[in-house]
Amino acid sequence: MLSGGDQSVERIVPRSGFTMTLTLAAAAAMAFLAVFVAAVAGGADRLADAWEDSLTGTATVRAPVALGDGDALAQALGQVLDQTPGIETRRRIGTDEQAALLSPWFGDEIPLDLLNLPVLIEVTLTDEGPDAEELTDRLRAVSPEAVYDDHGQWQAPVQAAASRLRLLALTSLLVIGLITAAVLALAANASLAANGRIIDVLRLVGASDRFITRLFVRRFAVRAAAGAAIGSLIGLLAVLAVPAPDAATGAPGVGFSGAGWSWPFIVPVLAAIIAYGATRAAAARRLRDIS
Amino acid sequence: MIELEDVSVSYGDRPVFGDVSLNLPQGSFHFLTGPSGAGKTTLLRLCYLARRPDRGRVSLFGEPAAALDRDGVSALRRRVGVVHQDCQFVDHLSVAENVLLPVMVSGGDVAAAEADMKDLLSWVGLDHAAERLPTELSGGERQRAALARAVILSPDVILADEPTGNVDWEMSLRIIGLLVELNKLGKTILCATHDLSLIRQVKSRTSARVLRLRSGALELAGSDL
């Protein structure tokens, strides 16, 4: 007739009904969004890192040169750089490489023999880096118009943009988290309101507040966790389905890396905790109104 | 068992009754009658602590109700069986599960109580309806199922609020007969009803006393019934 004590107690709160479906669907939808936004935020963070990395730790030495004197000047400048503390490596950007940089503007048929291309040396810096002023003086002793460019003029705006990008990603995650909490709280309230008669009957037959709260909290926390797990899985599949970025661009794509992979597992747990708290609060409010 | 001392209740500005006193000794049987709106249900609600009086004192089993917290109220309610006018079932649970509800909420052994539940359903003539939903029962069947639920924990006191309100004469007699049987087992009964002919019919067979709520006062009805 009855399938056992605990299972009978579990049946007191209906397993189906629109509020149960609402909780499941709301948790799934919000978890999907949370996982996807976390993946986008991870991508944004890596993009910001890439921007900063591309400008920090490197510098360029540029010196105009008369036709045909490039190699000798590059060698002289290289000797200065080799003797400078804070310079880790140096590499001359050759004529072909410079032509490739210019080709988007001038096409592939650049008459290199007619152009007076400067000597360009890309250097990587140690963490401390060189004394820029002193290095510039020494380079100008070799070539009076030599320029040491530590990319400082680009770093500030790129770092500001990267910082804003990270802030935007974090804000998006926070907003999704708050909306998830609000939606689950609304679902819990709607369910408690829809099941108000059950709560009344339980009180009338002698149920304690703790018993009633536990019944609803358990049901909704489990339901929210199940919905969030489904949503997280779909979110994870959606993230994996996003095409990888073109390797040539080096741009990081949408996705997780490192500890970021824990998001799809954390979201259902967070949803259950939020549903637990929201249902407890809603049950306490409802029980306050009945004797 | 239940004692009301100079209790007054009003809904907003409208007083329902004032300075009413009532003592239900163990094993007593009382009918509570009076016209609609006289406060019969309100008085019963005071008895199972669903409402606090505006003034006066309510005691259950010697414990003053005013001193009880919510857990204390729950514990005392498990010692009072109540048959509500509208039965108060959980509609998605079967009749059997509804009857076992007090066992479930009290943390009792549900499996062990199933035999009692079957006996009770058989006693009220509903052994065929255990797996049905309350919404599938007739008015009389619902009241009898509510009575079975009220006594599943073997309470000392049974309060019945218009248990014959929506049933025919034969069924009314049957339900009151069940209450009389419980009284003979030593249970304290307070049954609210507006049906004076039913009271007259049953009174001759029991030692029931009749209380009448009228014009905000509670009085013992006599030969004027």
Coordinates of C-alpha atoms in Angstrom, one line a residue:
Chain A
M1 CA 0.0 0.0 0.0
L2 CA 2.6 2.5 1.1
S3 CA 6.2 2.2 0.0
G4 CA 7.9 3.0 3.2
G5 CA 8.0 5.8 5.8
D6 CA 10.6 8.1 4.3
Q7 CA 9.2 7.8 0.8
S8 CA 5.7 8.6 2.2
V9 CA 7.1 11.7 3.9
E10 CA 8.8 12.7 0.6
R11 CA 5.5 12.5 -1.2
I12 CA 3.9 15.2 1.0
V13 CA 5.4 17.9 -1.2
P14 CA 4.3 17.2 -4.8
R15 CA 7.1 16.1 -7.2
S16 CA 5.4 17.6 -10.2
G17 CA 3.4 20.7 -10.8
F18 CA 4.2 24.0 -12.5
T19 CA 6.3 25.3 -9.6
M20 CA 8.5 22.3 -9.7
T21 CA 8.9 22.6 -13.5
L22 CA 9.5 26.3 -13.0
T23 CA 12.3 25.7 -10.5
L24 CA 13.9 23.1 -12.7
A25 CA 13.7 25.3 -15.9
A26 CA 14.8 28.4 -14.1
A27 CA 17.8 26.7 -12.5
A28 CA 18.7 25.1 -15.8
A29 CA 18.4 28.4 -17.8
M30 CA 20.4 30.4 -15.3
A31 CA 23.1 27.7 -14.9
F32 CA 23.5 27.6 -18.7
L33 CA 23.9 31.4 -18.8
A34 CA 26.3 31.4 -15.8
V35 CA 28.5 28.7 -17.4
F36 CA 28.5 30.5 -20.7
V37 CA 29.3 33.9 -19.2
A38 CA 32.0 32.3 -17.1
A39 CA 33.5 30.9 -20.3
V40 CA 33.3 34.3 -22.0
A41 CA 34.7 36.0 -18.9
G42 CA 37.6 33.5 -19.0
G43 CA 38.2 34.3 -22.7
A44 CA 38.1 38.0 -21.9
D45 CA 40.6 37.6 -19.1
R46 CA 43.0 35.7 -21.3
L47 CA 42.5 38.3 -24.1
A48 CA 43.4 41.0 -21.6
D49 CA 46.5 39.0 -20.5
A50 CA 47.5 38.6 -24.2
W51 CA 47.2 42.3 -24.8
E52 CA 49.3 43.1 -21.9
D53 CA 51.9 40.4 -22.6
S54 CA 52.3 41.6 -26.1
L55 CA 53.4 45.0 -24.9
T56 CA 55.2 44.4 -21.7
G57 CA 58.6 42.8 -21.6
T58 CA 59.5 43.9 -25.2
A59 CA 60.9 47.0 -26.8
T60 CA 62.1 48.1 -30.2
V61 CA 65.2 50.0 -31.3
R62 CA 64.8 52.0 -34.5
A63 CA 67.5 53.8 -36.4
P64 CA 67.4 55.5 -39.8
V65 CA 70.1 54.4 -42.1
A66 CA 71.6 55.4 -45.5
L67 CA 71.2 52.9 -48.3
G68 CA 73.5 50.0 -47.9
D69 CA 74.8 50.8 -44.4
G70 CA 72.2 48.7 -42.5
D71 CA 74.3 45.7 -41.5
A72 CA 77.1 47.8 -40.0
L73 CA 74.7 50.0 -38.1
A74 CA 72.7 47.0 -36.8
Q75 CA 75.9 45.4 -35.6
A76 CA 77.0 48.5 -33.8
L77 CA 73.6 48.9 -32.2
G78 CA 73.6 45.2 -31.3
Q79 CA 76.9 45.6 -29.4
V80 CA 75.5 48.5 -27.4
L81 CA 72.5 46.3 -26.5
D82 CA 74.6 43.4 -25.6
Q83 CA 76.5 45.5 -23.1
T84 CA 73.3 46.8 -21.5
P85 CA 71.9 45.3 -18.3
G86 CA 68.2 44.6 -18.5
I87 CA 68.3 43.4 -22.1
E88 CA 67.6 39.7 -22.4
T89 CA 67.6 39.0 -26.1
R90 CA 67.8 41.0 -29.3
R91 CA 66.7 40.1 -32.8
R92 CA 67.0 42.2 -35.9
I93 CA 63.8 42.5 -37.9
G94 CA 65.0 41.7 -41.4
T95 CA 64.0 43.4 -44.6
D96 CA 61.6 40.6 -45.6
E97 CA 59.9 40.8 -42.3
Q98 CA 59.5 44.6 -42.6
A99 CA 58.2 44.2 -46.1
A100 CA 55.5 41.8 -44.7
L101 CA 54.6 44.4 -42.1
L102 CA 54.2 47.0 -44.8
S103 CA 52.4 44.8 -47.4
P104 CA 48.9 45.5 -46.0
W105 CA 49.3 49.1 -47.0
F106 CA 51.6 49.0 -50.0
G107 CA 51.0 45.6 -51.5
D108 CA 53.3 42.7 -52.1
E109 CA 55.4 44.4 -54.8
I110 CA 57.3 46.8 -52.6
P111 CA 60.5 48.1 -54.3
L112 CA 62.7 47.4 -51.3
D113 CA 65.8 48.5 -53.1
L114 CA 64.3 52.0 -53.5
L115 CA 63.0 52.3 -49.9
N116 CA 65.2 53.5 -47.2
L117 CA 64.0 51.1 -44.5
P118 CA 65.4 51.8 -41.0
V119 CA 67.2 49.2 -38.9
L120 CA 64.7 47.6 -36.5
I121 CA 65.8 45.5 -33.5
E122 CA 63.3 43.8 -31.3
V123 CA 64.5 43.2 -27.8
T124 CA 63.1 41.3 -24.9
L125 CA 63.7 42.7 -21.4
T126 CA 64.4 41.2 -18.1
D127 CA 62.0 41.9 -15.3
E128 CA 64.0 45.0 -14.2
G129 CA 64.5 46.2 -17.7
P130 CA 67.2 48.7 -18.8
D131 CA 67.6 52.4 -17.8
A132 CA 65.8 53.8 -20.9
E133 CA 67.4 57.3 -20.7
E134 CA 70.9 56.0 -20.4
L135 CA 70.4 53.4 -23.1
T136 CA 69.0 56.0 -25.5
D137 CA 72.1 58.2 -24.9
R138 CA 74.4 55.3 -25.7
L139 CA 72.4 54.3 -28.8
R140 CA 72.5 57.9 -30.1
A141 CA 76.2 57.9 -29.6
V142 CA 76.2 55.3 -32.4
S143 CA 73.3 56.7 -34.4
P144 CA 72.1 60.2 -33.5
E145 CA 68.5 59.6 -34.6
A146 CA 68.2 56.1 -32.9
V147 CA 65.1 55.7 -30.9
Y148 CA 64.5 53.3 -28.0
D149 CA 60.7 52.5 -27.9
D150 CA 59.5 50.6 -24.9
H151 CA 55.9 50.7 -26.1
G152 CA 55.0 53.0 -23.2
Q153 CA 52.7 55.1 -25.3
W154 CA 50.6 52.0 -26.1
Q155 CA 50.8 50.3 -22.7
A156 CA 48.6 52.7 -20.7
P157 CA 45.5 52.6 -23.0
V158 CA 45.9 48.8 -23.6
Q159 CA 46.2 48.1 -19.9
A160 CA 43.2 50.4 -19.2
A161 CA 41.1 48.5 -21.9
A162 CA 42.2 45.2 -20.5
S163 CA 41.3 46.3 -17.0
R164 CA 37.8 47.4 -18.2
L165 CA 37.4 44.1 -20.0
R166 CA 38.1 42.1 -16.9
L167 CA 35.8 44.4 -14.9
L168 CA 33.0 43.9 -17.4
A169 CA 33.5 40.1 -17.3
L170 CA 33.4 40.1 -13.5
T171 CA 30.3 42.3 -13.5
S172 CA 28.6 40.0 -16.0
L173 CA 29.3 37.0 -13.7
L174 CA 28.0 38.9 -10.7
V175 CA 24.8 40.1 -12.4
I176 CA 24.1 36.5 -13.6
G177 CA 24.7 35.3 -10.1
L178 CA 22.3 37.9 -8.6
I179 CA 19.7 37.2 -11.3
T180 CA 20.0 33.4 -10.6
A181 CA 19.5 34.0 -6.9
A182 CA 16.5 36.2 -7.6
V183 CA 14.9 33.8 -10.0
L184 CA 15.4 30.8 -7.7
A185 CA 14.0 32.9 -4.8
L186 CA 11.0 33.8 -6.9
A187 CA 10.5 30.2 -7.9
A188 CA 10.7 29.1 -4.2
N189 CA 8.2 31.8 -3.2
A190 CA 5.8 30.8 -6.0
S191 CA 6.1 27.2 -4.9
L192 CA 5.5 27.9 -1.2
A193 CA 2.5 30.1 -2.2
A194 CA 1.1 27.3 -4.5
N195 CA 1.6 24.7 -1.7
G196 CA 0.2 27.0 1.0
R197 CA -2.7 24.6 1.7
I198 CA -0.3 21.7 2.4
I199 CA 1.6 23.8 4.9
D200 CA -1.6 24.8 6.6
V201 CA -2.7 21.1 6.8
L202 CA 0.7 20.0 8.1
R203 CA 0.6 22.6 10.9
L204 CA -2.9 21.6 11.8
V205 CA -2.0 18.0 12.2
G206 CA 1.0 18.9 14.5
A207 CA 4.0 19.4 12.2
S208 CA 6.7 21.5 13.6
D209 CA 8.1 24.4 11.6
R210 CA 11.4 22.6 11.3
F211 CA 9.7 19.5 9.7
I212 CA 7.8 21.6 7.2
T213 CA 10.8 23.7 6.3
R214 CA 13.0 20.6 5.8
L215 CA 10.5 19.0 3.5
F216 CA 10.3 22.0 1.1
V217 CA 14.0 23.0 1.4
R218 CA 15.2 19.5 0.6
R219 CA 12.8 19.2 -2.4
F220 CA 13.7 22.5 -3.9
A221 CA 17.5 22.4 -3.2
V222 CA 17.6 19.0 -5.0
R223 CA 15.4 20.2 -7.8
A224 CA 17.4 23.4 -8.3
A225 CA 20.7 21.4 -8.2
A226 CA 19.3 19.0 -10.8
G227 CA 18.1 21.8 -13.0
A228 CA 21.5 23.6 -12.7
A229 CA 23.4 20.4 -13.5
I230 CA 21.4 20.1 -16.7
G231 CA 21.9 23.7 -17.6
S232 CA 25.6 23.5 -16.8
L233 CA 26.1 20.5 -19.0
I234 CA 24.3 22.2 -21.9
G235 CA 26.4 25.3 -21.2
L236 CA 29.6 23.3 -21.2
L237 CA 28.6 21.6 -24.5
A238 CA 27.8 25.0 -26.0
V239 CA 31.2 26.4 -24.9
L240 CA 32.9 23.3 -26.4
A241 CA 30.9 23.9 -29.6
V242 CA 32.3 27.4 -30.1
P243 CA 34.9 27.2 -32.9
A244 CA 38.5 27.6 -31.7
P245 CA 40.1 30.9 -32.7
D246 CA 42.3 31.1 -35.7
A247 CA 45.7 30.0 -34.5
A248 CA 47.3 32.6 -36.7
T249 CA 45.7 35.5 -34.8
G250 CA 46.8 34.1 -31.5
A251 CA 43.6 35.5 -30.0
P252 CA 42.2 33.4 -27.1
G253 CA 38.6 32.1 -27.7
V254 CA 35.6 31.5 -25.5
G255 CA 36.3 28.7 -23.0
F256 CA 37.8 27.6 -19.8
S257 CA 41.4 27.1 -18.8
G258 CA 43.0 25.8 -15.6
A259 CA 40.7 26.4 -12.5
G260 CA 38.1 27.8 -14.8
W261 CA 37.0 24.2 -15.7
S262 CA 35.5 24.0 -12.2
W263 CA 32.7 26.4 -13.1
P264 CA 30.4 23.8 -14.6
F265 CA 30.7 21.8 -11.4
I266 CA 30.5 24.8 -9.0
V267 CA 27.3 26.3 -10.6
P268 CA 24.9 23.4 -9.6
V269 CA 26.3 23.5 -6.0
L270 CA 25.8 27.3 -5.9
A271 CA 22.3 26.9 -7.3
A272 CA 21.5 24.3 -4.6
I273 CA 22.8 26.6 -1.8
I274 CA 20.9 29.6 -3.2
A275 CA 17.7 27.5 -3.4
Y276 CA 18.3 26.2 0.1
G277 CA 18.5 29.7 1.5
A278 CA 15.7 31.1 -0.6
T279 CA 13.3 28.3 0.3
R280 CA 14.2 28.5 4.0
A281 CA 13.5 32.2 4.0
A282 CA 10.2 31.8 2.0
A283 CA 9.1 29.0 4.3
A284 CA 9.9 31.1 7.4
R285 CA 7.8 34.0 6.0
R286 CA 4.9 31.7 5.2
L287 CA 5.0 30.0 8.6
R288 CA 5.0 33.4 10.4
D289 CA 1.6 34.0 8.9
I290 CA 0.0 30.9 10.3
S291 CA -0.6 29.8 13.9
Chain B
M1 CA -8.2 18.2 29.6
I2 CA -9.0 21.5 28.0
E3 CA -9.9 24.6 30.0
L4 CA -10.9 28.0 28.8
E5 CA -11.1 30.7 31.4
D6 CA -12.8 34.1 30.7
V7 CA -11.7 34.1 27.1
S8 CA -12.8 36.8 24.7
V9 CA -12.4 36.9 20.9
S10 CA -13.3 39.5 18.4
Y11 CA -12.7 39.9 14.7
G12 CA -11.7 43.6 14.2
D13 CA -14.4 45.6 15.9
R14 CA -16.9 42.8 16.0
P15 CA -16.8 40.8 19.2
V16 CA -17.5 37.1 18.7
F17 CA -17.9 36.1 22.4
G18 CA -16.7 37.5 25.7
D19 CA -15.6 36.1 29.0
V20 CA -16.4 32.5 28.1
S21 CA -15.3 29.7 30.3
L22 CA -15.3 26.0 29.5
N23 CA -13.9 23.0 31.1
L24 CA -13.7 19.6 29.3
P25 CA -13.0 16.9 31.8
Q26 CA -11.4 13.6 30.7
G27 CA -13.9 11.3 29.2
S28 CA -16.7 13.9 28.8
F29 CA -18.8 14.4 25.7
H30 CA -20.1 17.8 24.8
F31 CA -22.0 19.1 21.9
L32 CA -21.4 22.7 21.0
T33 CA -24.3 24.4 19.2
G34 CA -25.5 27.8 18.2
P35 CA -26.6 29.7 15.2
S36 CA -24.2 30.3 12.3
G37 CA -21.6 32.9 13.1
A38 CA -22.0 32.4 16.8
G39 CA -18.4 31.4 17.1
K40 CA -18.5 27.6 17.3
T41 CA -15.5 27.2 15.0
T42 CA -13.6 30.0 16.7
L43 CA -14.1 28.3 20.1
L44 CA -12.9 25.0 18.7
R45 CA -9.9 26.8 17.2
L46 CA -9.0 28.1 20.6
C47 CA -9.1 24.5 21.9
Y48 CA -6.5 23.3 19.4
L49 CA -4.5 26.5 19.6
A50 CA -5.1 27.7 16.0
R51 CA -6.1 31.0 17.5
R52 CA -5.1 32.9 20.6
P53 CA -7.8 34.6 22.6
D54 CA -7.8 38.4 22.9
R55 CA -8.2 38.0 26.6
G56 CA -8.5 35.2 29.0
R57 CA -6.5 31.9 29.5
V58 CA -6.5 28.6 27.6
S59 CA -4.9 25.5 29.1
L60 CA -4.4 22.1 27.4
F61 CA -3.6 19.1 29.6
G62 CA -2.8 21.5 32.4
E63 CA -0.3 23.6 30.4
P64 CA -1.1 27.3 29.8
A65 CA -1.2 27.9 26.1
A66 CA 0.3 31.4 26.4
A67 CA 3.6 29.9 27.6
L68 CA 3.9 27.6 24.6
D69 CA 6.3 28.3 21.7
R70 CA 5.5 27.1 18.2
D71 CA 7.1 23.7 18.8
G72 CA 5.1 23.4 22.0
V73 CA 1.9 24.1 20.0
S74 CA 2.8 21.4 17.5
A75 CA 3.4 18.9 20.2
L76 CA 0.1 19.6 21.9
R77 CA -1.8 19.4 18.6
R78 CA -0.6 15.9 18.2
R79 CA -2.5 15.1 21.4
V80 CA -5.7 16.6 20.1
G81 CA -7.5 15.0 17.1
V82 CA -9.4 17.5 15.0
V83 CA -12.1 16.8 12.4
H84 CA -12.3 20.0 10.4
Q85 CA -15.4 21.2 8.7
D86 CA -13.7 21.2 5.3
C87 CA -11.6 18.1 6.3
Q88 CA -8.3 19.7 5.4
F89 CA -6.8 17.0 3.2
V90 CA -3.6 17.1 1.1
D91 CA -5.3 16.4 -2.2
H92 CA -2.5 14.7 -4.0
L93 CA -2.0 12.1 -1.2
S94 CA -4.2 9.0 -1.0
V95 CA -6.8 8.6 1.7
A96 CA -4.4 6.1 3.4
E97 CA -1.5 8.7 3.3
N98 CA -3.7 11.4 4.6
V99 CA -4.8 9.3 7.5
L100 CA -1.1 8.6 8.2
L101 CA -0.1 12.2 8.0
P102 CA -0.1 12.8 11.8
V103 CA 2.3 9.8 12.1
M104 CA 4.6 11.2 9.4
V105 CA 4.8 14.7 11.0
S106 CA 5.4 13.3 14.5
G107 CA 8.3 11.3 13.2
G108 CA 6.6 8.0 14.0
D109 CA 7.1 4.7 12.4
V110 CA 4.9 4.9 9.3
A111 CA 5.3 1.3 8.3
A112 CA 4.3 0.2 11.8
A113 CA 1.3 2.5 11.8
E114 CA -0.1 1.0 8.6
A115 CA -1.9 -1.7 10.4
D116 CA -3.6 0.9 12.7
M117 CA -4.5 2.9 9.6
K118 CA -6.1 -0.1 7.9
D119 CA -8.1 -0.9 11.1
L120 CA -9.3 2.7 11.4
L121 CA -10.4 2.8 7.7
S122 CA -12.2 -0.4 8.3
W123 CA -13.8 1.0 11.4
V124 CA -15.1 4.1 9.6
G125 CA -16.2 1.9 6.6
L126 CA -13.6 3.1 4.2
D127 CA -11.3 0.1 3.8
H128 CA -12.2 0.1 0.1
A129 CA -11.1 3.7 -0.4
A130 CA -7.6 3.6 1.0
E131 CA -5.9 4.2 -2.3
R132 CA -8.4 6.8 -3.6
L133 CA -7.7 10.5 -3.6
P134 CA -9.7 12.7 -1.1
T135 CA -11.3 14.4 -4.1
E136 CA -12.8 11.1 -5.2
L137 CA -14.7 10.7 -2.0
S138 CA -18.3 11.7 -1.2
G139 CA -19.0 14.2 1.6
G140 CA -19.7 11.5 4.2
E141 CA -16.6 9.5 3.2
R142 CA -14.4 12.6 3.5
Q143 CA -15.7 13.3 7.0
R144 CA -15.1 9.6 8.1
A145 CA -11.6 9.7 6.6
A146 CA -11.0 12.9 8.5
L147 CA -12.2 11.2 11.7
A148 CA -9.8 8.3 11.0
R149 CA -6.9 10.7 10.7
A150 CA -8.0 12.5 13.9
V151 CA -7.6 9.4 15.9
I152 CA -4.6 7.7 14.3
L153 CA -2.3 9.0 17.1
S154 CA -4.9 7.9 19.7
P155 CA -5.3 11.4 21.1
D156 CA -7.1 12.0 24.4
V157 CA -9.3 14.7 23.0
I158 CA -11.3 14.8 19.8
L159 CA -12.7 18.0 18.5
A160 CA -15.1 17.8 15.6
D161 CA -16.3 20.9 13.7
E162 CA -19.6 20.3 12.0
P163 CA -18.7 16.7 11.0
T164 CA -22.2 16.1 9.7
G165 CA -22.4 19.4 7.8
N166 CA -22.5 18.1 4.3
V167 CA -24.0 14.6 4.7
D168 CA -27.4 13.0 4.8
W169 CA -29.3 12.0 8.0
E170 CA -28.2 8.3 7.9
M171 CA -24.5 9.3 7.5
S172 CA -24.8 11.9 10.2
L173 CA -26.0 9.3 12.6
R174 CA -23.2 7.0 11.6
I175 CA -20.5 9.7 12.1
I176 CA -21.9 10.7 15.5
G177 CA -22.1 7.0 16.4
L178 CA -18.4 6.8 15.8
L179 CA -17.8 9.7 18.1
V180 CA -20.0 8.0 20.7
E181 CA -17.9 4.8 20.4
L182 CA -14.7 6.8 20.9
N183 CA -16.2 8.5 24.0
K184 CA -17.0 5.1 25.4
L185 CA -13.3 4.3 25.0
G186 CA -12.6 7.2 27.3
K187 CA -11.9 9.9 24.8
T188 CA -12.9 13.5 25.5
I189 CA -15.2 14.7 22.7
L190 CA -16.3 18.2 21.8
C191 CA -18.5 18.2 18.7
A192 CA -19.8 21.5 17.2
T193 CA -23.0 21.2 15.2
H194 CA -26.0 23.4 14.4
D195 CA -28.2 20.3 13.8
L196 CA -30.4 20.3 16.9
S197 CA -32.4 17.3 15.7
L198 CA -29.2 15.3 15.5
I199 CA -28.3 16.3 19.1
R200 CA -31.8 15.3 20.3
Q201 CA -31.5 11.9 18.6
V202 CA -28.1 11.1 20.0
K203 CA -28.5 12.8 23.5
S204 CA -30.9 10.1 24.7
R205 CA -28.3 7.4 24.0
T206 CA -25.3 9.2 25.6
S207 CA -24.4 11.3 28.6
A208 CA -23.5 14.1 26.3
R209 CA -24.0 17.7 27.6
V210 CA -25.0 20.4 25.2
L211 CA -23.3 23.8 25.2
R212 CA -24.9 26.7 23.4
L213 CA -23.1 29.8 22.1
R214 CA -25.6 32.6 21.8
S215 CA -25.2 36.4 21.8
G216 CA -21.5 36.1 22.7
A217 CA -22.1 33.9 25.7
L218 CA -21.7 30.2 26.4
E219 CA -24.4 28.5 28.3
L220 CA -25.5 25.0 29.2
A221 CA -28.6 24.0 27.2
G222 CA -31.3 22.2 29.1
S223 CA -34.8 21.2 28.4
D224 CA -35.2 24.2 26.0
L225 CA -33.1 22.5 23.4

